[in-house]
């Protein structure tokens, strides 16, 4: 395997995700007040798998944030609504990793 130049750099890694309100999201919500970090893994594909045929390949990436902080407002809604909230996250104190995998569509 030949590896090209590896350039060390810094970047601010942040984003957001929306989730339905549940026991788990309530735990995440509480963690922001305790300043307790969480780990976040974000899977990414560079193809719409349903449109591929047998033998086609595509890339999958896994962005791993080992130490992240989150924040979110408390959800609100009417009785009977499916509640959701938007969490903001950012990587802190630890480098992230991005792992690439090549996937081949099989029968």
PDB file of C-alpha atoms in Angstrom:
ATOM      1  CA  UNK A   1       0.000   0.000   0.000  1.00  0.00           C
ATOM      2  CA  UNK A   2       1.364   3.385  -0.954  1.00  0.00           C
ATOM      3  CA  UNK A   3       0.396   6.270   1.261  1.00  0.00           C
ATOM      4  CA  UNK A   4       0.604   9.844   0.038  1.00  0.00           C
ATOM      5  CA  UNK A   5       1.535  12.889   2.036  1.00  0.00           C
ATOM      6  CA  UNK A   6      -0.128  13.133   5.414  1.00  0.00           C
ATOM      7  CA  UNK A   7      -0.643  16.740   6.370  1.00  0.00           C
ATOM      8  CA  UNK A   8      -1.328  17.502   9.997  1.00  0.00           C
ATOM      9  CA  UNK A   9      -3.898  20.223  10.493  1.00  0.00           C
ATOM     10  CA  UNK A  10      -6.554  21.485  12.865  1.00  0.00           C
ATOM     11  CA  UNK A  11     -10.255  21.884  12.261  1.00  0.00           C
ATOM     12  CA  UNK A  12     -13.368  22.544  14.262  1.00  0.00           C
ATOM     13  CA  UNK A  13     -15.559  19.453  14.004  1.00  0.00           C
ATOM     14  CA  UNK A  14     -19.205  20.177  14.737  1.00  0.00           C
ATOM     15  CA  UNK A  15     -22.658  19.418  13.456  1.00  0.00           C
ATOM     16  CA  UNK A  16     -26.167  18.569  14.495  1.00  0.00           C
ATOM     17  CA  UNK A  17     -28.657  15.731  14.471  1.00  0.00           C
ATOM     18  CA  UNK A  18     -32.373  15.445  15.133  1.00  0.00           C
ATOM     19  CA  UNK A  19     -33.849  12.615  17.159  1.00  0.00           C
ATOM     20  CA  UNK A  20     -37.255  11.623  18.451  1.00  0.00           C
ATOM     21  CA  UNK A  21     -37.607  12.201  22.187  1.00  0.00           C
ATOM     22  CA  UNK A  22     -36.953   8.950  24.049  1.00  0.00           C
ATOM     23  CA  UNK A  23     -35.295   7.602  27.162  1.00  0.00           C
ATOM     24  CA  UNK A  24     -31.922   7.680  25.380  1.00  0.00           C
ATOM     25  CA  UNK A  25     -32.311  11.233  24.061  1.00  0.00           C
ATOM     26  CA  UNK A  26     -33.387  12.350  27.556  1.00  0.00           C
ATOM     27  CA  UNK A  27     -30.115  10.878  28.887  1.00  0.00           C
ATOM     28  CA  UNK A  28     -28.173  12.822  26.217  1.00  0.00           C
ATOM     29  CA  UNK A  29     -30.091  15.975  27.155  1.00  0.00           C
ATOM     30  CA  UNK A  30     -29.102  15.581  30.821  1.00  0.00           C
ATOM     31  CA  UNK A  31     -25.437  15.034  29.946  1.00  0.00           C
ATOM     32  CA  UNK A  32     -25.081  18.593  28.688  1.00  0.00           C
ATOM     33  CA  UNK A  33     -25.653  19.882  32.241  1.00  0.00           C
ATOM     34  CA  UNK A  34     -23.135  17.439  33.724  1.00  0.00           C
ATOM     35  CA  UNK A  35     -20.488  18.337  31.113  1.00  0.00           C
ATOM     36  CA  UNK A  36     -20.169  14.614  30.513  1.00  0.00           C
ATOM     37  CA  UNK A  37     -18.688  13.883  27.070  1.00  0.00           C
ATOM     38  CA  UNK A  38     -20.128  11.300  24.708  1.00  0.00           C
ATOM     39  CA  UNK A  39     -18.678   9.441  21.743  1.00  0.00           C
ATOM     40  CA  UNK A  40     -20.313   9.885  18.356  1.00  0.00           C
ATOM     41  CA  UNK A  41     -20.020   7.702  15.248  1.00  0.00           C
ATOM     42  CA  UNK A  42     -21.353   9.024  11.940  1.00  0.00           C
ATOM     43  CA  UNK A  43     -21.684   6.576   9.011  1.00  0.00           C
ATOM     44  CA  UNK A  44     -21.531   8.055   5.487  1.00  0.00           C
ATOM     45  CA  UNK A  45     -22.017   6.384   2.084  1.00  0.00           C
ATOM     46  CA  UNK A  46     -21.113   7.837  -1.288  1.00  0.00           C
ATOM     47  CA  UNK A  47     -23.879   5.983  -3.144  1.00  0.00           C
ATOM     48  CA  UNK A  48     -27.560   5.164  -3.034  1.00  0.00           C
ATOM     49  CA  UNK A  49     -27.285   1.420  -2.477  1.00  0.00           C
ATOM     50  CA  UNK A  50     -30.758   0.650  -3.846  1.00  0.00           C
ATOM     51  CA  UNK A  51     -29.683   2.004  -7.258  1.00  0.00           C
ATOM     52  CA  UNK A  52     -26.590  -0.224  -7.532  1.00  0.00           C
ATOM     53  CA  UNK A  53     -26.349  -3.604  -9.235  1.00  0.00           C
ATOM     54  CA  UNK A  54     -24.526  -6.802  -8.275  1.00  0.00           C
ATOM     55  CA  UNK A  55     -20.792  -6.284  -8.689  1.00  0.00           C
ATOM     56  CA  UNK A  56     -20.918  -2.483  -8.228  1.00  0.00           C
ATOM     57  CA  UNK A  57     -18.794  -0.963  -5.483  1.00  0.00           C
ATOM     58  CA  UNK A  58     -19.177   2.070  -3.270  1.00  0.00           C
ATOM     59  CA  UNK A  59     -17.376   3.627  -0.315  1.00  0.00           C
ATOM     60  CA  UNK A  60     -18.516   3.694   3.274  1.00  0.00           C
ATOM     61  CA  UNK A  61     -16.897   6.056   5.746  1.00  0.00           C
ATOM     62  CA  UNK A  62     -17.149   5.998   9.521  1.00  0.00           C
ATOM     63  CA  UNK A  63     -16.398   9.291  11.257  1.00  0.00           C
ATOM     64  CA  UNK A  64     -15.539   8.523  14.877  1.00  0.00           C
ATOM     65  CA  UNK A  65     -15.582  11.344  17.425  1.00  0.00           C
ATOM     66  CA  UNK A  66     -14.252   9.708  20.612  1.00  0.00           C
ATOM     67  CA  UNK A  67     -14.916  12.724  22.846  1.00  0.00           C
ATOM     68  CA  UNK A  68     -17.766  15.067  22.001  1.00  0.00           C
ATOM     69  CA  UNK A  69     -19.968  17.565  23.755  1.00  0.00           C
ATOM     70  CA  UNK A  70     -23.646  18.055  22.967  1.00  0.00           C
ATOM     71  CA  UNK A  71     -26.322  20.631  23.667  1.00  0.00           C
ATOM     72  CA  UNK A  72     -30.036  20.761  22.936  1.00  0.00           C
ATOM     73  CA  UNK A  73     -33.209  22.553  23.990  1.00  0.00           C
ATOM     74  CA  UNK A  74     -35.943  20.686  25.813  1.00  0.00           C
ATOM     75  CA  UNK A  75     -38.569  19.565  23.269  1.00  0.00           C
ATOM     76  CA  UNK A  76     -42.084  20.964  23.423  1.00  0.00           C
ATOM     77  CA  UNK A  77     -45.357  19.987  21.832  1.00  0.00           C
ATOM     78  CA  UNK A  78     -48.995  19.161  22.349  1.00  0.00           C
ATOM     79  CA  UNK A  79     -50.424  15.987  23.822  1.00  0.00           C
ATOM     80  CA  UNK A  80     -50.196  13.226  21.232  1.00  0.00           C
ATOM     81  CA  UNK A  81     -47.347  14.883  19.281  1.00  0.00           C
ATOM     82  CA  UNK A  82     -44.221  12.909  18.488  1.00  0.00           C
ATOM     83  CA  UNK A  83     -41.604  15.077  20.131  1.00  0.00           C
ATOM     84  CA  UNK A  84     -38.150  15.590  18.702  1.00  0.00           C
ATOM     85  CA  UNK A  85     -35.164  17.768  19.483  1.00  0.00           C
ATOM     86  CA  UNK A  86     -32.099  19.025  17.630  1.00  0.00           C
ATOM     87  CA  UNK A  87     -28.753  18.246  19.249  1.00  0.00           C
ATOM     88  CA  UNK A  88     -25.640  20.236  18.377  1.00  0.00           C
ATOM     89  CA  UNK A  89     -22.309  18.473  18.853  1.00  0.00           C
ATOM     90  CA  UNK A  90     -18.628  19.308  18.668  1.00  0.00           C
ATOM     91  CA  UNK A  91     -15.434  17.281  18.999  1.00  0.00           C
ATOM     92  CA  UNK A  92     -13.229  18.200  21.957  1.00  0.00           C
ATOM     93  CA  UNK A  93      -9.843  17.187  23.421  1.00  0.00           C
ATOM     94  CA  UNK A  94      -9.308  14.215  21.140  1.00  0.00           C
ATOM     95  CA  UNK A  95      -8.558  13.694  17.450  1.00  0.00           C
ATOM     96  CA  UNK A  96     -11.269  12.209  15.274  1.00  0.00           C
ATOM     97  CA  UNK A  97     -10.730   9.306  12.895  1.00  0.00           C
ATOM     98  CA  UNK A  98     -12.264   8.607   9.504  1.00  0.00           C
ATOM     99  CA  UNK A  99     -12.245   4.984   8.335  1.00  0.00           C
ATOM    100  CA  UNK A 100     -12.983   4.131   4.701  1.00  0.00           C
ATOM    101  CA  UNK A 101     -14.299   0.750   3.543  1.00  0.00           C
ATOM    102  CA  UNK A 102     -14.946  -0.344  -0.035  1.00  0.00           C
ATOM    103  CA  UNK A 103     -18.147  -2.384  -0.322  1.00  0.00           C
ATOM    104  CA  UNK A 104     -19.095  -4.622  -3.253  1.00  0.00           C
ATOM    105  CA  UNK A 105     -22.746  -5.415  -3.902  1.00  0.00           C
ATOM    106  CA  UNK A 106     -23.252  -9.183  -3.768  1.00  0.00           C
ATOM    107  CA  UNK A 107     -26.222 -11.434  -4.340  1.00  0.00           C
TER     108      UNK A 107
END
